[in-house]
Every structure is written in structure tokens, then in C-alpha cells.
Short mmCIF file of C-alpha atoms in Angstrom, two decimals:
data_model
loop_
_atom_site.label_atom_id
_atom_site.label_comp_id
_atom_site.label_asym_id
_atom_site.label_seq_id
_atom_site.Cartn_x
_atom_site.Cartn_y
_atom_site.Cartn_z
CA MET A 18 8.88 8.01 1.27
CA LYS A 19 12.30 9.45 1.86
CA LYS A 20 13.73 12.59 0.36
CA THR A 21 14.45 12.48 -3.39
CA ALA A 22 18.11 13.30 -2.87
CA LYS A 23 18.46 10.33 -0.59
CA ILE A 24 16.83 8.03 -3.10
CA LEU A 25 19.25 9.26 -5.78
CA ALA A 26 22.12 8.65 -3.38
CA VAL A 27 20.97 5.09 -2.86
CA VAL A 28 20.72 4.56 -6.62
CA LEU A 29 24.26 5.85 -7.12
CA CYS A 30 25.53 3.61 -4.35
CA LEU A 31 23.83 0.61 -5.90
CA SER A 32 25.37 1.32 -9.29
CA LEU A 33 28.82 1.80 -7.81
CA PHE A 34 28.72 -1.25 -5.62
CA ALA A 35 26.52 -3.67 -7.57
CA GLY A 36 26.91 -7.15 -6.31
CA MET A 37 28.14 -6.02 -2.88
CA ALA A 38 26.16 -5.68 0.32
CA LEU A 39 25.69 -2.08 1.38
CA ALA A 40 27.33 -1.20 4.68
CA SER A 41 24.88 -0.48 7.47
CA GLY A 42 25.12 2.54 9.75
CA GLU A 43 24.53 0.06 12.61
CA SER A 44 26.32 -3.02 11.26
CA SER A 45 28.82 -4.68 13.57
CA SER A 46 31.27 -4.99 10.66
CA ASP A 47 31.27 -1.27 9.89
CA LYS A 48 34.74 0.18 10.36
CA SER A 49 33.78 3.83 9.92
CA LYS A 50 34.67 6.35 12.60
CA LYS A 51 31.59 6.63 14.77
CA SER A 52 30.74 8.47 17.98
CA VAL A 53 27.73 8.11 20.22
CA VAL A 54 25.38 11.09 20.38
CA THR A 55 25.15 12.64 23.84
CA SER A 56 22.76 15.36 24.91
CA GLY A 57 23.85 18.91 25.51
CA ASP A 58 21.27 21.44 26.61
CA SER A 59 18.32 19.27 25.69
CA GLY A 60 17.22 15.67 25.92
CA SER A 61 17.98 12.76 28.23
CA LYS A 62 19.94 9.57 27.73
CA ALA A 63 17.79 6.69 26.56
CA ALA A 64 18.15 3.37 28.34
CA ASP A 65 20.68 0.92 26.91
CA GLN A 66 19.30 -2.24 25.40
CA SER A 67 20.63 -5.75 25.85
CA SER A 68 19.08 -6.98 22.63
CA LYS A 69 20.98 -7.49 19.40
CA LYS A 70 19.10 -4.75 17.58
CA GLY A 71 21.07 -3.11 14.81
CA LYS A 72 23.06 -6.20 13.89
CA SER A 73 22.30 -8.27 10.85
CA SER A 74 21.61 -11.97 11.25
CA SER A 75 24.26 -14.43 10.12
CA LYS A 76 21.60 -17.02 9.35
CA LYS A 77 20.46 -17.52 5.79
CA SER A 78 16.91 -16.27 5.41
CA THR A 79 14.21 -18.88 4.84
CA THR A 80 11.33 -16.43 4.75
CA THR A 81 8.41 -17.32 2.48
CA ILE A 82 5.03 -15.85 1.55
CA ASP A 83 1.83 -17.25 0.13
CA PRO A 84 1.04 -16.02 -3.42
CA GLN A 85 -1.62 -13.34 -3.07
CA VAL A 86 -3.32 -10.49 -4.91
CA LEU A 87 -2.24 -7.21 -3.35
CA LEU A 88 -4.27 -4.83 -5.51
CA ASP A 89 -6.91 -5.10 -8.22
CA LYS A 90 -8.13 -1.61 -9.02
CA ASP A 91 -9.08 0.37 -12.14
CA GLY A 92 -7.59 -2.22 -14.48
CA ILE A 93 -4.28 -2.58 -12.60
CA LYS A 94 -3.64 -5.88 -10.82
CA ILE A 95 -0.62 -6.55 -8.60
CA THR A 96 0.13 -10.06 -7.35
CA ALA A 97 2.86 -11.04 -4.89
CA GLU A 98 4.23 -14.28 -6.30
CA LYS A 99 7.08 -15.22 -3.99
CA TYR A 100 9.61 -13.98 -1.45
CA ILE A 101 13.17 -13.66 -2.74
CA ASN A 102 16.12 -14.64 -0.55
CA ASP A 103 19.31 -13.55 -2.31
CA SER A 104 22.67 -13.42 -0.53
CA VAL A 105 23.99 -10.89 -3.07
CA THR A 106 21.15 -8.50 -3.90
CA GLY A 107 19.28 -8.92 -0.63
CA ASP A 108 15.67 -9.79 0.12
CA GLY A 109 12.67 -8.75 -1.90
CA VAL A 110 9.21 -9.66 -3.16
CA GLN A 111 8.59 -10.75 -6.75
CA LEU A 112 5.51 -9.00 -8.11
CA LEU A 113 3.42 -9.64 -11.22
CA VAL A 114 1.91 -6.37 -12.45
CA GLU A 115 -0.89 -6.57 -15.05
CA ASN A 116 -2.20 -3.58 -16.99
CA ASN A 117 -5.68 -4.18 -18.37
CA THR A 118 -6.26 -0.54 -19.36
CA ASP A 119 -5.71 1.26 -22.67
CA LYS A 120 -2.83 3.43 -21.40
CA THR A 121 0.77 2.87 -20.33
CA TYR A 122 1.11 3.21 -16.57
CA THR A 123 4.01 3.55 -14.15
CA ILE A 124 3.34 1.60 -10.98
CA GLY A 125 5.29 2.27 -7.82
CA CYS A 126 5.02 2.93 -4.09
CA ASP A 127 4.21 6.01 -2.04
CA ALA A 128 5.58 4.22 1.02
CA LEU A 129 7.13 0.89 1.95
CA ILE A 130 7.08 -0.25 5.58
CA VAL A 131 8.78 -3.35 7.02
CA ASN A 132 8.06 -4.49 10.60
CA ASP A 133 6.64 -0.99 11.24
CA TYR A 134 9.82 0.76 9.99
CA MET A 135 9.71 3.14 7.04
CA ILE A 136 12.05 1.80 4.32
CA THR A 137 13.21 3.55 1.14
CA ASP A 138 11.43 1.99 -1.83
CA LEU A 139 13.02 1.77 -5.27
CA PHE A 140 10.17 -0.16 -6.86
CA SER A 141 8.86 1.17 -10.17
CA THR A 142 7.76 -0.52 -13.38
CA ASP A 143 6.20 0.69 -16.64
CA VAL A 144 3.51 -1.53 -18.14
CA ALA A 145 2.01 -1.00 -21.60
CA PRO A 146 -1.72 -1.55 -22.31
CA GLY A 147 -2.71 -5.21 -22.10
CA LYS A 148 0.78 -6.25 -20.95
CA LYS A 149 2.35 -7.75 -17.83
CA SER A 150 5.57 -7.10 -15.95
CA ASN A 151 7.58 -9.23 -13.56
CA ALA A 152 9.25 -6.84 -11.14
CA THR A 153 11.04 -7.13 -7.81
CA MET A 154 10.30 -4.92 -4.83
CA ASP A 155 13.74 -4.77 -3.16
CA LEU A 156 14.05 -4.48 0.61
CA LEU A 157 17.32 -2.60 1.11
CA SER A 158 19.60 -4.58 3.41
CA SER A 159 21.36 -1.45 4.68
CA GLU A 160 18.12 0.01 6.02
CA LEU A 161 16.90 -3.30 7.42
CA ASN A 162 20.19 -3.71 9.28
CA ALA A 163 20.08 -0.14 10.60
CA ALA A 164 16.61 -0.80 11.99
CA GLY A 165 17.80 -4.08 13.54
CA ILE A 166 15.48 -6.19 11.39
CA ASP A 167 16.70 -9.74 10.90
CA LYS A 168 13.30 -11.44 10.51
CA ILE A 169 10.90 -9.76 8.12
CA GLY A 170 7.39 -10.54 9.30
CA LYS A 171 5.23 -7.78 7.87
CA ILE A 172 5.51 -5.74 4.68
CA GLU A 173 3.14 -2.80 4.13
CA MET A 174 2.87 -1.04 0.77
CA TYR A 175 1.06 2.05 -0.44
CA PHE A 176 0.81 1.71 -4.23
CA HIS A 177 0.33 4.38 -6.89
CA ALA A 178 -0.19 4.32 -10.65
CA TYR A 179 0.13 7.22 -13.07
CA THR A 180 0.21 7.59 -16.84
CA THR A 181 3.81 7.30 -17.95
CA ASP A 182 3.61 10.13 -20.50
CA SER A 183 1.57 12.73 -18.59
CA MET A 184 1.93 11.61 -14.94
CA ASP A 185 -1.82 11.78 -14.32
CA TYR A 186 -2.61 9.63 -11.31
CA LEU A 187 -5.00 6.72 -11.70
CA PHE A 188 -4.72 6.11 -7.94
CA HIS A 189 -2.26 6.62 -5.10
CA ASN A 190 -1.76 5.54 -1.48
CA GLU A 191 -3.57 2.25 -2.07
CA TYR A 192 -2.74 0.09 0.94
CA SER A 193 -1.80 -3.58 0.96
CA MET A 194 -0.02 -5.81 3.46
CA ILE A 195 1.88 -9.11 3.39
CA GLN A 196 2.42 -11.34 6.41
CA THR A 197 5.42 -13.60 5.88
CA SER A 198 6.22 -17.00 7.41
CA ASP A 199 8.21 -15.10 10.09
CA PHE A 200 5.29 -12.91 11.18
CA ALA A 201 4.88 -14.58 14.58
CA ASP A 202 8.64 -14.40 15.29
CA MET A 203 9.48 -10.87 14.12
CA ASP A 204 11.20 -8.65 16.69
CA THR A 205 9.33 -5.38 17.25
CA THR A 206 11.66 -4.01 19.96
CA PRO A 207 12.39 -0.34 19.14
CA ASN A 208 15.99 0.28 18.04
CA ASP A 209 16.04 3.46 20.13
CA THR A 210 19.31 3.26 22.05
CA GLY A 211 20.83 6.73 22.14
CA SER A 212 20.16 10.19 23.46
CA GLU A 213 16.60 11.53 23.34
CA LEU A 214 16.56 14.85 21.50
CA TYR A 215 12.84 15.52 21.14
CA ASN A 216 9.67 14.02 22.65
CA GLN A 217 6.44 15.98 22.27
CA ASN A 218 2.89 15.33 21.06
CA GLY A 219 3.60 11.75 20.06
CA ILE A 220 6.80 12.49 18.10
CA ARG A 221 10.02 11.08 19.56
CA ILE A 222 13.49 11.61 18.07
CA VAL A 223 16.62 9.91 19.42
CA GLY A 224 20.17 10.71 18.34
CA LYS A 225 22.13 7.46 17.96
CA THR A 226 25.57 7.92 16.40
CA VAL A 227 27.64 10.29 14.31
CA ASP A 228 29.51 8.62 11.44
CA GLU A 229 32.31 10.88 10.24
CA ASP A 230 33.19 8.59 7.32
CA SER A 231 29.84 8.16 5.61
CA PHE A 232 29.54 8.16 1.80
CA TRP A 233 28.68 11.85 1.32
CA GLY A 234 30.48 13.30 4.34
CA THR A 235 29.18 12.91 7.88
CA ALA A 236 25.91 11.31 8.97
CA ILE A 237 24.00 11.85 12.21
CA LEU A 238 21.86 8.75 12.69
CA LEU A 239 18.39 9.24 14.18
CA TYR A 240 15.62 6.99 15.47
CA ILE A 241 12.18 8.54 14.88
CA GLU A 242 8.87 7.30 16.28
CA ASN A 243 5.49 8.75 15.32
CA ASN A 244 2.46 8.20 17.55
CA SER A 245 0.94 11.61 16.86
CA GLY A 246 -2.22 10.38 15.15
CA GLN A 247 -1.17 11.68 11.72
CA ASN A 248 1.54 11.20 9.10
CA VAL A 249 4.40 13.68 9.42
CA ASP A 250 7.36 15.12 7.51
CA ILE A 251 10.37 16.04 9.63
CA THR A 252 13.12 18.41 8.50
CA THR A 253 15.76 20.52 10.24
CA ASP A 254 16.14 24.29 10.53
CA GLU A 255 19.07 26.45 11.63
CA LEU A 256 21.53 23.57 11.89
CA SER A 257 25.04 24.50 12.95
CA VAL A 258 28.16 22.44 13.68
CA ASN A 259 30.76 23.84 16.06
CA GLY A 260 29.04 27.22 15.64
CA TYR A 261 29.08 27.19 11.81
CA MET A 262 25.84 27.09 9.83
CA MET A 263 25.34 24.05 7.59
CA ASP A 264 23.04 23.03 4.72
CA PRO A 265 22.19 19.44 5.68
CA VAL A 266 20.46 16.82 3.56
CA PHE A 267 17.58 15.49 5.63
CA SER A 268 13.89 14.82 5.27
CA ALA A 269 11.97 11.98 6.90
CA THR A 270 8.38 11.01 6.25
CA VAL A 271 7.03 8.83 9.04
CA TYR A 272 3.49 7.47 8.90
CA ASN A 273 1.35 7.40 12.02
CA GLY A 274 2.18 4.49 14.31
CA LYS A 275 5.44 3.82 12.47
CA LYS A 276 9.17 4.24 13.09
CA SER A 277 12.16 5.24 11.01
CA ILE A 278 15.94 5.07 11.12
CA ASP A 279 17.19 8.06 9.17
CA ASP A 280 20.23 10.27 9.03
CA ILE A 281 21.12 13.92 8.73
CA THR A 282 23.87 14.18 6.11
CA LEU A 283 26.47 16.93 6.43
CA LEU A 284 28.28 17.32 3.12
CA SER A 285 32.07 17.06 3.14
CA SER A 286 32.30 20.29 1.13
CA ASP A 287 30.46 22.25 3.85
CA LEU A 288 32.62 20.82 6.62
CA GLU A 289 35.84 21.48 4.72
CA ALA A 290 34.81 25.03 3.85
CA ASN A 291 34.49 25.78 7.56
CA GLY A 292 37.60 23.88 8.62
CA ILE A 293 35.61 21.35 10.67
CA LYS A 294 37.52 18.14 11.31
CA SER A 295 35.34 16.70 14.08
CA ILE A 296 31.70 17.10 15.10
CA ASP A 297 32.01 18.53 18.60
CA GLN A 298 28.67 20.32 18.98
CA VAL A 299 25.51 20.33 16.89
CA GLU A 300 22.60 22.71 17.30
CA LEU A 301 19.36 22.50 15.32
CA LYS A 302 15.61 22.81 15.30
CA PHE A 303 13.24 20.12 14.10
CA ASN A 304 10.35 21.21 11.90
CA ILE A 305 7.37 18.85 11.82
CA SER A 306 4.75 19.32 9.10
CA ASN A 307 1.82 17.60 7.41
CA PRO A 308 3.02 15.83 4.22
CA ASP A 309 -0.27 16.46 2.41
CA THR A 310 -0.97 20.12 3.32
CA TYR A 311 2.63 21.15 4.10
CA GLU A 312 1.29 23.02 7.11
CA THR A 313 3.61 23.23 10.12
CA ILE A 314 2.52 21.04 13.02
CA ALA A 315 5.33 21.94 15.42
CA GLU A 316 8.79 23.45 15.55
CA SER A 317 11.17 22.54 18.35
CA ASP A 318 13.23 24.92 20.41
CA PRO A 319 16.97 24.87 19.62
CA ILE A 320 18.42 21.46 20.53
CA THR A 321 22.10 21.04 21.33
CA PHE A 322 24.02 17.77 21.42
CA SER A 323 27.53 16.49 20.93
CA ALA A 324 29.38 13.38 19.77
CA LYS A 325 32.73 13.38 21.52
#
């Protein structure tokens, strides 16, 4: 589950550009000003890849799923009815949600994972007692493209349900998984081309690009891989650009054994206030914590990199 501010940003983008495909940070058609991250005092250059990771497929998707019950617990039943292939709104899964309790519940996701990549989920539906709801779980094309996913083979969901009026949880983190018709052909090659910034205790972070024309200002795109044995939250501390302290927007939750393409957003207002016109040198620390206990697992030494 990504940071709330990022979810709100996605919602705003969707409302502003309804009916248009969102531009990907890694899309080949993106005309934004981008620079490749290179290591400074820390990290080593990751090997280049010859694969087409990061580019969206030009083929029309023909992905399908078998209708299946994903969850039947405490009076809440969720059924995946079909896979949606839509050239305008993107891919998704049509769900039938049934509420056989005596309370109104909000059903949503704690986490959504596609081909082992954490994806922002915008799925939420309110269902009154004894009623049903047809709802679509959207798979954001911008995030799929950034991860280099062109064939969706596996969709993992962690569902929750809480009372709509009091937000008392009936359950949360209830796992379910869908294998699509493309499961055997999905590409699981890591989209990790870039400069390695951090690699300790099963956590690997690679700096990919700096986009100086992103929606909110400037975005530093990261590849994150978690093989630590536990779920983690990753944030930044003491981030500076060209020697000036910044207040970035960044928080990534990465489940154990999973990957994420995420970005550190530097607000235009902060850059302008410090007269920064180009990102020449970035210094930061990564803070890694447990998402359930909030206890710190590790904090990196200062990491310096550039994007010239």
C-alpha cells in the first residue's frame, strides 16, 4: 500500500485526465526531461539489460481469468467474475461483492501485487446489509508500464472489510490470488537497470532516472526489491538536493519477496524556493521499518548520487 499522498495524487490525475492513458515514468513515448541516475559516493552501476522491460506492449491484451471465489469470510463474499481489457481505462478485474451481514461494510485492499510488483490499489466499495456490488479492481497502466509488465499473469490481493460508519475492522490482510491465462508467459525479469544505491540484509534499492518534468515537480524513480524475510516500509531522511534540504514525498511498502517501482517526489515549490533548476547532486538516508510495529529495522549511511 503506497503513501496516502500518492494515492490522492493518482486520484487527482485520474480526474484531470479521465479517458486518457497515464504517462509512464518508463514509457518509450514519454517526452519529459529525464536523466539517468549515477552513483556518487555510494553504490555501483547495475548491469544494463537487453530486454524490453519498462515499455508497454503495443498488442491488444487478450488476458482472461476463470470465474472464482476469492474470499468467503464472516458474511462477506468476493467473486472474481472476469478480466477486463479496456483500451481507454486500462486493465482490471470485475468483482462481485456480497454482504450477508447486518451492517454496511467498506471492502478494499491492504495491498495489490501484480507479477510480484507492488501496485497502488484504488479499489473500494460500500455494500449495505443483504446487498451486492459490482466493482472493478483497476490495474493502473502507468505503474504496470513502469514495472515493465506487458503480460499480467498473477494478481495477489490482501482484502479488508470495515464498518462504513465506525471503521471497525471485520478482517484485514486476507490473502487471495488469481492466475490469469498469461501466467505461464509472464515476464519476471527484474526491471532493475540503473545505479545500485543500497543493498543490505535482503533490501536492494536501485536509482533509475530523474524526471524533472513530472506532475508535482521532479521525480527520482527507484526500483526496490525486498528479500529480507519480512514486510518493510521505506522512507527517506535528511534528503538534500545540490546541498539544500528538501521535504520529499516518498513512502514505499514492499512485502517480503516482492518488488516495487516507486518515486521520490521533490515538490516544485521546494526547488523554486532554493533556486534549483537542475538536479546535480542528491544526498539522503533510507529508513527501513516494520509496517506493523513501526520499529526501525535499519537506517542507511548517507548516500550520494547524481543525474547529470
